[in-house]
Structure formats: structure tokens, C-alpha cells
Coordinates of C-alpha atoms in Angstrom, one line a residue:
M23 CA 111.8 100.8 116.9
L24 CA 113.4 98.0 118.9
E25 CA 114.1 99.4 122.4
K26 CA 115.3 96.3 124.3
L27 CA 116.5 92.9 123.4
F28 CA 116.8 90.1 126.1
I29 CA 118.8 87.0 125.2
K30 CA 119.1 84.1 127.7
N31 CA 121.0 80.8 127.3
Y32 CA 121.7 81.2 123.6
L33 CA 125.0 79.4 123.0
I34 CA 127.7 81.4 124.7
I35 CA 125.4 84.3 125.6
K36 CA 124.2 83.5 129.2
D37 CA 122.1 86.5 130.0
A38 CA 122.2 89.7 128.0
K39 CA 120.2 92.8 127.8
L40 CA 120.7 95.4 125.0
S41 CA 119.1 98.8 125.0
F42 CA 118.9 100.2 121.5
T43 CA 118.1 103.8 120.5
K44 CA 116.9 105.7 117.5
G45 CA 119.4 106.2 114.7
L46 CA 122.5 104.1 114.1
N47 CA 123.3 101.3 116.5
I48 CA 126.7 99.7 116.0
L49 CA 128.0 96.3 117.1
T50 CA 131.7 95.6 117.1
G51 CA 133.8 93.0 118.9
E52 CA 136.2 90.1 118.8
T53 CA 136.0 87.4 116.2
G54 CA 133.8 84.6 117.4
A55 CA 132.5 86.7 120.4
G56 CA 128.9 86.3 119.4
K57 CA 128.0 89.4 117.3
T58 CA 126.1 87.3 114.8
I59 CA 124.3 85.5 117.6
I60 CA 122.5 88.8 118.3
L61 CA 121.2 88.9 114.8
D62 CA 120.3 85.2 114.9
A63 CA 118.4 85.9 118.1
L64 CA 116.5 88.7 116.4
M65 CA 115.6 86.4 113.5
L66 CA 114.4 83.8 116.0
I67 CA 111.7 86.1 117.3
L68 CA 110.8 87.0 113.7
G69 CA 109.8 83.4 113.2
E70 CA 112.9 81.8 111.7
R71 CA 113.2 78.1 112.0
A72 CA 114.5 76.9 115.4
D73 CA 117.7 74.8 115.9
Y74 CA 117.4 73.4 119.4
S75 CA 121.2 72.8 119.5
I76 CA 121.6 76.6 120.2
I77 CA 120.4 76.2 123.7
S78 CA 123.3 76.5 126.2
S79 CA 124.5 73.1 127.3
D80 CA 123.9 73.8 131.0
S81 CA 120.3 75.1 130.5
D82 CA 117.0 73.6 129.6
K83 CA 115.4 76.6 128.1
L84 CA 116.4 79.5 125.8
V85 CA 114.5 82.8 125.8
V86 CA 114.7 85.7 123.4
E87 CA 112.4 88.7 124.0
G88 CA 112.2 92.0 122.1
H89 CA 110.4 95.2 123.3
F90 CA 109.3 97.3 120.4
N91 CA 107.8 100.8 120.3
F92 CA 105.7 101.5 117.2
S93 CA 103.8 104.6 117.9
G94 CA 101.8 105.7 114.8
N95 CA 102.6 102.6 112.8
K96 CA 99.3 101.7 111.0
P97 CA 100.5 98.3 109.5
V98 CA 101.4 97.1 113.1
M99 CA 98.1 98.4 114.5
R100 CA 96.2 96.6 111.8
F101 CA 98.2 93.3 112.5
L102 CA 97.5 93.5 116.2
K103 CA 93.7 94.1 115.7
E104 CA 93.4 91.4 113.1
N105 CA 95.0 88.8 115.3
D106 CA 93.2 90.0 118.5
L107 CA 96.4 91.1 120.2
T108 CA 95.0 94.4 121.4
D109 CA 91.6 95.7 122.7
S110 CA 92.6 99.3 122.2
D111 CA 91.9 101.6 119.2
S112 CA 95.4 102.9 119.6
I113 CA 98.8 101.2 119.4
P114 CA 100.0 100.0 122.8
E115 CA 103.1 101.8 124.0
Y116 CA 105.0 98.5 123.7
V117 CA 104.7 95.4 121.6
I118 CA 106.6 92.6 123.4
V119 CA 107.6 89.6 121.3
R120 CA 109.0 86.5 123.1
R121 CA 110.1 83.1 121.9
E122 CA 111.0 80.2 124.1
L123 CA 112.9 77.0 123.1
S124 CA 113.0 73.9 125.3
K125 CA 115.5 71.0 125.0
K126 CA 112.4 68.8 124.9
G127 CA 112.0 70.1 121.4
T128 CA 109.1 72.5 122.0
S129 CA 108.8 76.1 121.0
R130 CA 106.4 78.7 122.4
N131 CA 105.8 82.1 120.8
F132 CA 104.1 85.2 122.4
I133 CA 103.1 88.6 121.2
N134 CA 102.0 90.8 124.2
D135 CA 101.9 87.7 126.3
T136 CA 99.3 86.1 124.0
P137 CA 100.4 82.8 122.4
V138 CA 100.7 82.9 118.6
N139 CA 101.7 80.4 116.0
I140 CA 104.9 80.7 114.0
T141 CA 103.1 82.1 110.9
A142 CA 101.8 85.1 112.9
L143 CA 105.3 85.6 114.2
K144 CA 106.7 85.7 110.7
E145 CA 104.0 88.0 109.4
F146 CA 104.8 90.4 112.3
G147 CA 108.5 90.1 111.6
N148 CA 108.0 91.0 107.9
L149 CA 106.2 94.2 109.0
I150 CA 108.8 95.5 111.3
I151 CA 112.4 94.4 110.4
D152 CA 114.5 93.7 107.4
I153 CA 117.7 91.8 108.2
H154 CA 120.4 91.8 105.6
S155 CA 123.1 89.2 106.4
Q156 CA 124.8 86.2 105.0
N157 CA 121.7 84.3 106.0
E158 CA 118.5 83.9 104.0
H159 CA 116.4 86.6 105.7
Q160 CA 116.9 88.8 102.7
S161 CA 113.8 90.1 101.0
L162 CA 115.9 91.5 98.2
L163 CA 116.8 88.0 97.0
K164 CA 113.2 87.0 96.6
K165 CA 112.0 88.0 93.2
E166 CA 108.4 88.0 94.2
T167 CA 109.1 90.9 96.6
H168 CA 110.5 93.2 93.9
S169 CA 107.2 94.5 92.6
D170 CA 106.1 95.2 96.2
F171 CA 109.4 97.1 96.7
L172 CA 108.8 99.1 93.5
D173 CA 105.1 99.8 94.5
A174 CA 106.3 101.2 97.8
F175 CA 108.7 103.5 96.0
M176 CA 106.0 104.6 93.5
Q177 CA 103.7 105.7 96.3
D178 CA 100.7 105.6 94.0
G179 CA 98.6 103.7 96.4
R180 CA 95.3 104.7 94.6
I181 CA 96.0 102.8 91.4
I182 CA 97.3 99.8 93.3
D183 CA 94.2 99.7 95.6
E184 CA 91.9 100.2 92.6
Y185 CA 93.5 97.2 90.7
R186 CA 93.5 94.9 93.7
E187 CA 89.8 95.7 94.5
K188 CA 88.9 95.0 90.9
Y189 CA 90.9 91.9 90.8
N190 CA 89.3 90.4 93.9
G191 CA 85.9 91.2 92.5
Y192 CA 86.8 89.6 89.2
V193 CA 88.1 86.4 90.9
K194 CA 84.8 86.1 92.8
L195 CA 82.8 86.5 89.6
T196 CA 84.9 83.9 87.7
N197 CA 84.6 81.5 90.6
E198 CA 80.8 81.9 90.7
F199 CA 80.8 81.2 86.9
K200 CA 82.9 78.1 87.3
S201 CA 80.5 76.9 90.0
L202 CA 77.5 77.6 87.7
L203 CA 79.1 75.5 84.9
E204 CA 79.7 72.6 87.4
R205 CA 76.1 72.8 88.6
K206 CA 74.7 72.7 85.0
E207 CA 75.5 69.0 84.6
E208 CA 74.7 68.3 88.2
L209 CA 71.2 69.9 88.0
A210 CA 70.5 68.2 84.7
E211 CA 71.1 64.8 86.3
K212 CA 69.0 65.7 89.4
R213 CA 66.1 67.5 87.6
G214 CA 63.7 64.7 88.0
F215 CA 64.5 64.4 91.7
I216 CA 64.2 68.1 92.2
E217 CA 60.8 68.2 90.5
F218 CA 59.6 65.3 92.8
Q219 CA 60.8 67.0 96.0
L220 CA 59.3 70.3 95.0
K221 CA 56.0 68.8 94.1
E222 CA 55.9 66.8 97.4
I223 CA 56.6 69.9 99.5
N224 CA 54.3 72.2 97.5
N225 CA 51.4 69.7 97.7
V226 CA 51.5 70.1 101.5
N227 CA 52.4 73.8 101.2
P228 CA 53.7 74.1 104.8
R229 CA 53.5 77.5 106.5
A230 CA 56.0 78.6 109.2
G231 CA 54.6 78.1 112.7
E232 CA 51.6 76.2 111.3
D233 CA 52.3 73.0 113.3
E234 CA 52.2 74.8 116.6
E235 CA 48.9 76.6 115.7
L236 CA 47.3 73.2 114.7
E237 CA 48.5 71.5 117.8
N238 CA 47.0 74.1 120.0
R239 CA 43.8 74.0 118.0
L240 CA 43.6 70.2 118.2
K241 CA 44.1 70.3 121.9
R242 CA 41.3 72.8 122.3
M243 CA 38.9 70.9 120.0
E244 CA 39.6 67.5 121.8
N245 CA 38.8 69.1 125.2
A246 CA 35.9 71.3 124.0
E247 CA 33.5 69.9 126.6
D248 CA 35.6 70.8 129.6
I249 CA 36.5 74.1 128.1
S250 CA 32.8 74.9 127.5
M251 CA 31.9 74.0 131.1
S252 CA 34.6 76.0 132.7
T253 CA 34.1 79.1 130.5
G254 CA 30.3 78.9 131.0
N255 CA 30.8 78.9 134.8
A256 CA 33.1 81.9 134.5
V257 CA 30.7 83.8 132.4
N258 CA 27.8 83.1 134.9
T259 CA 30.0 84.3 137.8
L260 CA 31.1 87.5 136.0
Y261 CA 27.9 88.4 134.2
E262 CA 24.8 86.3 134.5
D263 CA 24.3 85.0 138.1
E264 CA 22.0 87.0 140.4
N265 CA 25.0 88.2 142.4
N266 CA 27.4 88.5 139.5
V267 CA 30.7 90.3 139.7
I268 CA 29.8 93.1 137.1
A269 CA 26.6 94.0 138.9
G270 CA 28.4 93.9 142.3
L271 CA 31.1 96.3 141.0
L272 CA 28.5 98.7 139.6
N273 CA 26.5 98.8 142.9
S274 CA 29.8 99.4 144.8
L275 CA 30.5 102.3 142.6
K276 CA 27.1 103.9 143.1
E277 CA 27.5 103.6 146.9
L278 CA 31.1 105.0 146.9
K279 CA 30.0 108.0 144.7
K280 CA 27.4 108.9 147.3
A281 CA 29.9 108.9 150.0
A282 CA 32.4 110.8 148.0
R283 CA 30.2 113.8 148.1
Y284 CA 31.4 114.2 151.7
D285 CA 35.0 113.0 151.4
T286 CA 37.0 113.5 148.3
E287 CA 39.6 111.0 149.4
L288 CA 37.3 108.3 148.1
E289 CA 37.7 109.6 144.5
K290 CA 41.1 107.8 144.2
I291 CA 39.5 104.4 145.1
I292 CA 36.5 105.1 142.8
S293 CA 38.9 105.7 139.9
V294 CA 40.7 102.4 140.5
I295 CA 37.4 100.5 140.7
E296 CA 36.0 102.2 137.6
S297 CA 39.2 101.1 135.7
G298 CA 38.8 97.6 136.9
Y299 CA 35.1 97.6 136.2
V300 CA 35.7 98.5 132.5
S301 CA 38.5 96.0 132.1
I302 CA 36.5 93.2 133.7
K303 CA 33.4 94.1 131.7
D304 CA 35.4 93.9 128.4
A305 CA 37.0 90.6 129.4
A306 CA 33.6 89.2 130.3
E307 CA 32.3 90.1 126.9
E308 CA 35.3 88.5 125.1
L309 CA 34.8 85.4 127.3
R310 CA 31.1 85.2 126.4
V311 CA 32.0 85.3 122.7
Y312 CA 34.7 82.6 123.2
H313 CA 32.3 80.4 125.2
N314 CA 29.7 80.5 122.4
S315 CA 32.4 79.6 119.8
V316 CA 33.4 76.4 121.5
N317 CA 32.0 73.4 119.8
F318 CA 32.9 69.7 119.3
D319 CA 33.1 68.7 115.6
P320 CA 34.6 65.3 115.0
S321 CA 35.1 66.0 111.3
Q322 CA 37.2 69.1 112.0
I323 CA 39.3 67.2 114.5
E324 CA 40.1 64.5 111.9
E325 CA 40.9 67.2 109.4
V326 CA 43.4 68.8 111.7
R327 CA 44.9 65.5 112.7
T328 CA 45.4 64.7 109.0
R329 CA 47.1 68.0 108.3
L330 CA 49.4 67.6 111.3
G331 CA 50.3 64.1 110.0
A332 CA 51.3 65.5 106.6
L333 CA 53.4 68.2 108.2
S334 CA 55.1 65.7 110.6
F335 CA 55.9 63.4 107.6
L336 CA 57.7 66.1 105.7
K337 CA 59.6 67.3 108.8
K338 CA 60.9 63.8 109.5
K339 CA 61.7 62.9 105.9
Y340 CA 63.7 66.1 105.2
K341 CA 64.9 66.6 108.9
L342 CA 63.8 70.2 108.7
T343 CA 61.5 72.6 110.5
L344 CA 58.5 74.1 108.6
E345 CA 60.6 77.3 108.1
G346 CA 63.4 75.1 106.7
L347 CA 60.9 73.3 104.4
A348 CA 59.7 76.6 103.0
E349 CA 63.3 77.7 102.4
K350 CA 64.0 74.3 100.7
A351 CA 61.0 74.8 98.4
E352 CA 62.3 78.2 97.5
T353 CA 65.8 76.8 96.8
L354 CA 64.4 74.0 94.7
T355 CA 62.3 76.4 92.7
K356 CA 65.4 78.5 91.9
E357 CA 67.4 75.4 90.9
L358 CA 64.5 74.2 88.6
N359 CA 64.3 77.7 87.0
L360 CA 68.0 77.8 86.6
S361 CA 68.1 74.3 85.0
E362 CA 65.5 75.6 82.5
N363 CA 67.3 78.8 81.8
F364 CA 71.0 77.7 82.0
D365 CA 72.0 78.8 78.6
F366 CA 70.6 82.3 79.1
E367 CA 72.3 82.5 82.5
I368 CA 75.6 81.4 81.2
E369 CA 75.5 83.8 78.3
K370 CA 74.7 86.7 80.7
R371 CA 77.6 85.8 83.0
E372 CA 80.0 85.4 80.1
K373 CA 79.2 88.9 78.8
E374 CA 79.7 90.3 82.4
I375 CA 83.1 88.5 82.7
K376 CA 84.3 89.9 79.3
G377 CA 83.3 93.4 80.3
R378 CA 84.9 93.1 83.8
Q379 CA 88.0 91.5 82.2
R380 CA 88.5 94.5 79.8
D381 CA 88.1 96.9 82.7
L382 CA 90.6 95.0 84.8
F383 CA 93.1 94.7 82.0
G384 CA 92.8 98.5 81.4
T385 CA 93.6 99.2 85.0
A386 CA 96.5 96.7 84.9
K387 CA 98.0 98.6 82.0
R388 CA 97.8 101.9 83.8
L389 CA 99.4 100.2 86.9
S390 CA 102.2 98.9 84.6
Q391 CA 102.8 102.4 83.1
S392 CA 103.1 103.9 86.6
R393 CA 105.5 101.1 87.6
R394 CA 107.7 101.6 84.5
K395 CA 108.0 105.3 85.1
A396 CA 108.9 104.7 88.8
G397 CA 111.3 102.0 87.8
K398 CA 113.3 104.5 85.7
E399 CA 113.5 106.9 88.7
L400 CA 114.5 104.1 91.0
E401 CA 117.3 103.0 88.7
K402 CA 118.8 106.5 88.7
R403 CA 118.7 106.8 92.5
V404 CA 120.1 103.3 93.2
N405 CA 122.9 103.7 90.7
S406 CA 123.9 107.0 92.3
Y407 CA 124.1 105.4 95.8
L408 CA 125.9 102.3 94.4
K409 CA 128.8 104.5 93.4
E410 CA 129.0 105.9 96.8
A411 CA 128.8 102.5 98.4
G412 CA 131.9 101.4 96.7
L413 CA 130.3 99.5 93.8
E414 CA 131.6 101.9 91.1
S415 CA 131.3 99.4 88.3
A416 CA 128.0 98.0 89.3
D417 CA 124.8 99.0 87.4
F418 CA 121.3 98.4 88.7
S419 CA 118.3 97.8 86.5
V420 CA 114.5 97.1 87.0
D421 CA 113.6 94.5 84.4
F422 CA 110.0 94.5 83.1
E423 CA 108.4 91.6 81.4
Y424 CA 104.8 90.7 81.0
F425 CA 103.2 87.5 82.4
H426 CA 102.4 85.5 79.3
G427 CA 99.0 83.9 78.9
E428 CA 98.6 80.4 77.6
G429 CA 95.5 79.0 76.0
K430 CA 92.1 80.4 76.6
D431 CA 90.8 81.2 80.1
N432 CA 89.4 84.1 82.0
F433 CA 92.8 85.4 83.1
T434 CA 94.4 85.6 79.6
C435 CA 94.0 88.8 77.6
K436 CA 95.1 89.3 74.0
E437 CA 96.1 92.6 72.5
D438 CA 98.4 93.4 69.5
N439 CA 99.0 89.7 68.9
R440 CA 100.4 89.3 72.5
S441 CA 98.8 87.3 75.3
Y442 CA 98.9 88.7 78.8
R443 CA 98.3 86.8 82.0
I444 CA 96.4 88.8 84.7
T445 CA 97.6 88.0 88.2
S446 CA 96.8 89.3 91.6
N447 CA 99.9 91.6 91.2
G448 CA 99.0 92.9 87.7
I449 CA 100.5 91.9 84.4
D450 CA 104.1 92.8 85.3
D451 CA 106.8 90.2 85.9
I452 CA 109.4 92.4 87.7
E453 CA 112.9 91.5 88.7
F454 CA 115.9 93.5 89.9
L455 CA 119.0 93.0 87.8
I456 CA 122.6 93.8 88.4
K457 CA 125.6 94.3 86.2
A458 CA 128.6 93.8 88.4
N459 CA 131.3 94.9 86.0
K460 CA 131.4 97.3 83.0
G461 CA 131.0 95.4 79.7
G462 CA 129.2 92.6 81.4
E463 CA 125.6 91.6 81.2
F464 CA 122.7 92.2 83.5
T465 CA 121.8 89.1 85.5
P466 CA 119.3 88.4 88.2
L467 CA 120.4 89.9 91.6
R468 CA 119.8 86.6 93.4
K469 CA 122.2 84.7 91.1
T470 CA 125.2 87.1 91.1
A471 CA 125.6 89.2 94.1
S472 CA 127.7 88.1 97.1
G473 CA 126.6 88.6 100.7
G474 CA 128.6 91.9 101.1
E475 CA 127.3 93.2 97.8
I476 CA 123.7 92.3 98.7
S477 CA 124.0 94.4 101.8
R478 CA 125.4 97.4 100.0
I479 CA 122.8 97.0 97.2
M480 CA 120.0 96.9 99.8
L481 CA 121.6 99.9 101.5
S482 CA 121.4 101.8 98.2
L483 CA 117.8 100.7 97.6
K484 CA 116.8 101.6 101.1
A485 CA 118.5 105.0 100.8
S486 CA 116.6 105.5 97.6
T487 CA 113.3 104.8 99.2
S488 CA 114.0 106.5 102.5
G489 CA 110.8 107.7 104.0
R490 CA 108.7 105.8 101.5
D491 CA 108.8 102.3 102.8
N492 CA 106.9 101.0 105.9
I493 CA 109.6 98.8 107.5
P494 CA 111.0 100.8 110.4
I495 CA 114.0 98.7 111.4
L496 CA 116.9 97.7 109.2
V497 CA 119.7 95.4 110.2
F498 CA 123.0 95.0 108.3
D499 CA 125.5 92.3 108.9
E500 CA 129.1 93.3 107.8
I501 CA 127.9 95.8 105.2
D502 CA 131.6 96.9 105.0
A503 CA 132.8 93.5 103.6
G504 CA 135.3 94.0 100.9
I505 CA 135.4 97.8 100.8
S506 CA 138.2 100.2 101.5
G507 CA 138.5 102.8 104.2
K508 CA 137.7 105.6 101.7
V509 CA 134.5 103.9 100.5
A510 CA 133.6 103.0 104.2
G511 CA 133.3 106.7 104.9
K512 CA 130.8 107.0 102.1
V513 CA 128.9 104.0 103.1
G514 CA 128.8 105.4 106.7
K515 CA 127.3 108.6 105.4
I516 CA 124.6 106.7 103.6
L517 CA 123.8 104.8 106.8
T518 CA 123.6 108.1 108.7
G519 CA 121.2 109.5 106.2
L520 CA 119.1 106.3 106.3
A521 CA 119.1 106.4 110.2
A522 CA 117.1 109.6 110.0
T523 CA 114.1 107.7 108.9
H524 CA 114.8 104.2 110.2
Q525 CA 116.4 102.5 113.2
I526 CA 119.6 101.0 112.0
I527 CA 121.4 98.0 113.7
S528 CA 124.7 97.2 112.0
I529 CA 127.7 94.9 112.7
T530 CA 130.8 96.4 111.3
H531 CA 134.6 95.9 111.3
L532 CA 135.4 99.4 109.9
P533 CA 136.3 102.3 112.2
Q534 CA 134.9 104.8 109.7
I535 CA 131.5 103.3 110.2
A536 CA 131.7 102.6 113.9
A537 CA 132.6 106.2 114.6
L538 CA 129.2 107.4 113.2
S539 CA 127.2 105.4 115.8
D540 CA 124.5 106.9 118.0
N541 CA 124.8 103.8 120.2
H542 CA 127.7 101.4 120.3
F543 CA 127.9 97.9 121.7
Y544 CA 131.1 95.9 122.2
I545 CA 130.9 92.1 122.3
S546 CA 133.8 90.2 123.9
K547 CA 134.3 86.7 125.3
S548 CA 136.0 85.2 128.3
E549 CA 136.3 81.9 130.2
I550 CA 134.5 81.4 133.4
N551 CA 134.8 78.0 135.2
G552 CA 136.1 76.5 131.9
K553 CA 133.2 77.8 129.8
T554 CA 133.3 80.5 127.1
I555 CA 130.9 83.3 127.9
A556 CA 130.0 86.2 125.7
E557 CA 129.8 89.7 127.3
I558 CA 128.0 92.6 125.8
S559 CA 128.8 96.2 126.9
L560 CA 127.3 99.5 126.0
L561 CA 130.2 101.8 125.5
N562 CA 130.5 105.3 126.9
E563 CA 132.3 108.0 125.0
K564 CA 135.8 107.1 126.3
E565 CA 135.3 103.4 125.7
K566 CA 134.0 104.2 122.2
V567 CA 137.2 106.0 121.4
K568 CA 139.3 103.1 122.5
E569 CA 137.2 100.6 120.5
I570 CA 137.6 102.7 117.3
A571 CA 141.3 102.9 117.9
R572 CA 141.5 99.2 118.3
L573 CA 139.7 98.8 114.9
L574 CA 142.2 101.3 113.3
S575 CA 145.3 99.6 114.6
S576 CA 144.4 95.9 114.3
E577 CA 143.9 95.2 118.1
K578 CA 147.0 97.1 119.3
I579 CA 145.9 100.6 120.5
T580 CA 148.4 103.4 119.9
D581 CA 148.4 107.1 120.6
A582 CA 148.1 107.7 116.8
S583 CA 145.0 105.4 116.6
I584 CA 143.5 107.2 119.6
K585 CA 143.9 110.5 117.9
T586 CA 142.5 109.3 114.6
A587 CA 139.5 107.7 116.5
R588 CA 138.7 111.1 118.1
E589 CA 139.0 112.8 114.7
L590 CA 136.6 110.3 113.1
I591 CA 134.1 110.8 115.9
K592 CA 134.5 114.6 115.7
D593 CA 133.8 114.5 111.9
K594 CA 130.6 112.7 112.6
R595 CA 129.5 115.5 115.0

């Protein structure tokens, strides 16, 4: 939930701090005092477009900061991890979102003090808050969100996950097939060049690491005389001279073993010398073999130089290491084989695509059936709530059409003389419709509903899906527009029920709704040094009674309105 909201230098709000609670948070106040500024500030930290004229005239920078607590919210945790905004495996106690606007025309955005772009801010905002106002931050008006709304209500995550996994795999397969077709013509044109390159590399047949081995071998062969002399001298010193090392060590061991009969302390030294004797003797034998193998052969030297030249030519020409040349030869071989067997490969892929398409289409139909069943249930629930929300003549409907396929492609399926278009969201083209008056016709919600109606329709939808959706915070701006006091009580009860599973923030003018608040803010304005300043106060119990009485009696508080206010609050309890 949103626990704290800080607003600084936003039009007539100089410096405000609002502490929200769970349940129903109500905002009331004077006309033009700045109630909607609070919602606009919220939308600002959700990534809405910035208008730099909202910065207070006597300030250079505007700051809006929200402190959110999302303990146990998996979508939020996933977002933070995917965007490297947390190092922890658990959700931080607070997620702090801040946006700063400067009169220089710059905007800075932060989540947990980490700079983020506006796209990330919007993505995060869509996860946590739904704002329903006269402005355009209304997901209900966007047709493309209706299927997501219905899927959240349906709660059959398995069929949705199954479809999306199959769809993603199918897209990958068709993209690979498209690339294969594009490469057919390309490889046909390049076949002669491919054959030439492959033959050139295979004639040399380079082996990984071969150049280093040959360079070491050449260096040894070119310096064979010096190597032979040095190794010969070493062999003589170790093995063949009259006073050679091996013989000296052996004689030393014999003498020490005699002495060891009288002092066992020498046995440790004898053990070390014996170990050294064995190692030096083995090394001397290896050195003798190596010395005898050293020879100077001009023909072999030339052969190695020729081989190194061939390898160097290939490396320079293709700008690759020997490992890279071997990999290139393998790639060229595959391309040559592919060009020779293209028709077979294309036929194989086409069969695979047809099979996967049938399977995907079958899953899409099952998803469609589940959605249609859920759509009927959603209609019943929403229509029931619409009556309570004061829209007695309204009728809500979930309209299902199929995406129609055109022409022949891998995403068009035909069944019973009908063409279906497979999309990332299935085959269903879903839209919410509303019939405002009895006897009228159903029309798209986005075309017919007024701002006040939209809020109440969303309220009905949210109440219908209470506990099923993932968005924890709902904001309503003047949900009571155009309704009577009697209906306001019903709307208030719906809000109270919704507040059991969501945090609600609502601007209202109706006392019947304000009386139900768990937390009540009053926004007023005053003049200080010739400037209009908004003031935001959290009302205590006594102040809340007075504010509801003011709403009841149109600004003039009377004893009767005080009494009625207390009764409304008592009814809530």
C-alpha cells in the first residue's frame, strides 16, 4: 500500500506530507483547493507526462515522493529483480519512488534511490495503482486491457501460461523458418564462393594450437647445435663424468647409512636424499633421451616453415585464429550441406510448423472456452453491482469476437469455413460493452461512458474481481458524480467492501461516502503574502464530524447537520 506521499512545490501545494492507511482513505475540501493535484502528483510518479508549468512560480524544482509497502507482492518483487533494484531475495520493507522536475526542463526518476527511465516508472505504476479519474489514466477505457482483466477474473493461470509458452515457441519456430527461406536464395548465390573458401581451408586443414607447436619446434630445430651442446654437458655432469652427480649422491647415501646405524636422526636426511636421488636419476635418463633426439635437418626446417606460412596466410586472410578457422570450416560445411538439401529441410520445417500450429490453435480454443464461461459470470456480478452503484438502467456485457485471419500465413487457421488469427493473446477479440439505458444498444465502453459512469463501472468491476486482481491500490476521483444521497450510501458500501482487499483513495463530495472513511484528509486554501497556498490536514474524530456536517449542509454547519454526521459515522461502525 501507499504509506506516505510527499509533494513539494506543486502549483499551490508548497510542502505537503500525507500518511495513508489501509482501507478507505477519503479526501474532501473546498473547490479549487487542490484535491485533484494530489491525484495528479500520484500520476506523476507513475510515469505520466510532465508539464513543467506545474512547478511553483517561486521555486526551481518540484519533487513528488511516494513510500510504498508491498510485503508479499510477487509482481513487485519480480519487477525489482528484473530491473536490478534490489539485491535481496525478499521484498524490501519500503519501495520509494521519487520524481523531480526542474524549470530547466529536466526530469529525474528514482526507485529506491536508483535512477530509472520513464518506461520503468510506468511499468511499475501499472503494477501497483489504478487511478480512475477524468484523466486518461484509466485502464478500463483501453480495449487491449479487457482480456487481461477477464483473465485475472478467470484465475485459470495454467491454461494462460500453457498458451503463452506454446505461442512463444511457435513464434521462434516460424522466425527460424522465415530465416531459412531467406537464406536459400542467399546461399544459392554464394555457393561457389562457399565451396572455394571451404576447399582453401580444408586443403591446409588447420588444427587448434598447431601454430604455437610449430613455432616452438622450429625454434628448437634452428638452434639444435646449441641445444645439443648444452644438454650434452648437463648429461655428462649428471651421469657420465668421473665425479658425476648421480654417483656422488649414491656414495653419500652409502656413507650416511653406515652412520645411521649409530644415530637414527640421520634417517630423515637419508630419506630426503634418496627421494632426490630417484628424481634426479629419472630426470637424467629423460635428458639423455632428449639429447640423443636433437638433430639438425634442413629439410624438416623448411617443411615446418612452409606449414607455418600456410597457416599464417589463412589467419591473415580470414582474420581468424586457428580455432576460428576450424569453426568457420564447420559452418561452411553446414551451409553447403544445407544448400544441397534445402528442399528436404524446408519440407521438414513446414510439417513441424503445421503440427505445432494445430496444437497451438487447440490450446487457443480451450482458452477461449474458459474465457467465455468466465465472461458470463463476470457479467452477472458486474450488473449486480451496477444497480447498487446507482446505474439501475445500465447493462454490462463482455463481447467476444474472433480475430479474423486474412490470406495464407503461419498465424491464420481455418476451421468450419472460418479463418482465425492467432495472436499472442489467443484468438479472442474481447471488449467490454455498456448499454446505458433500457431499450438501447450495447456500445463500446470507451465511446459512451462519462467520467462519473466510468468510475462507478470500474468500481463495480473491481468489486466483482475483489481478491482476484493483483493491483493493490485503487484511486477514485469523484466516484459520486451525478448520484443521489440514497445511491451514495450503496456506493459507499461497495467501496467499504473493496477496501477489505485493496487500499482505496477517493475524492468525494458526498457525506454518505466520506463518513465511511478509515482515514480522512481535508484540503483547504489560504492566502499568505499575497499567494494562494493549499493546506492538507488529517482530521481527528471531532474534525471529521464537522467536515461531514459541512458537506451535509452546503458549507453552513448546523446542529442538525452535526447530529446527522454523527449518525452516518455511527452507521459505518
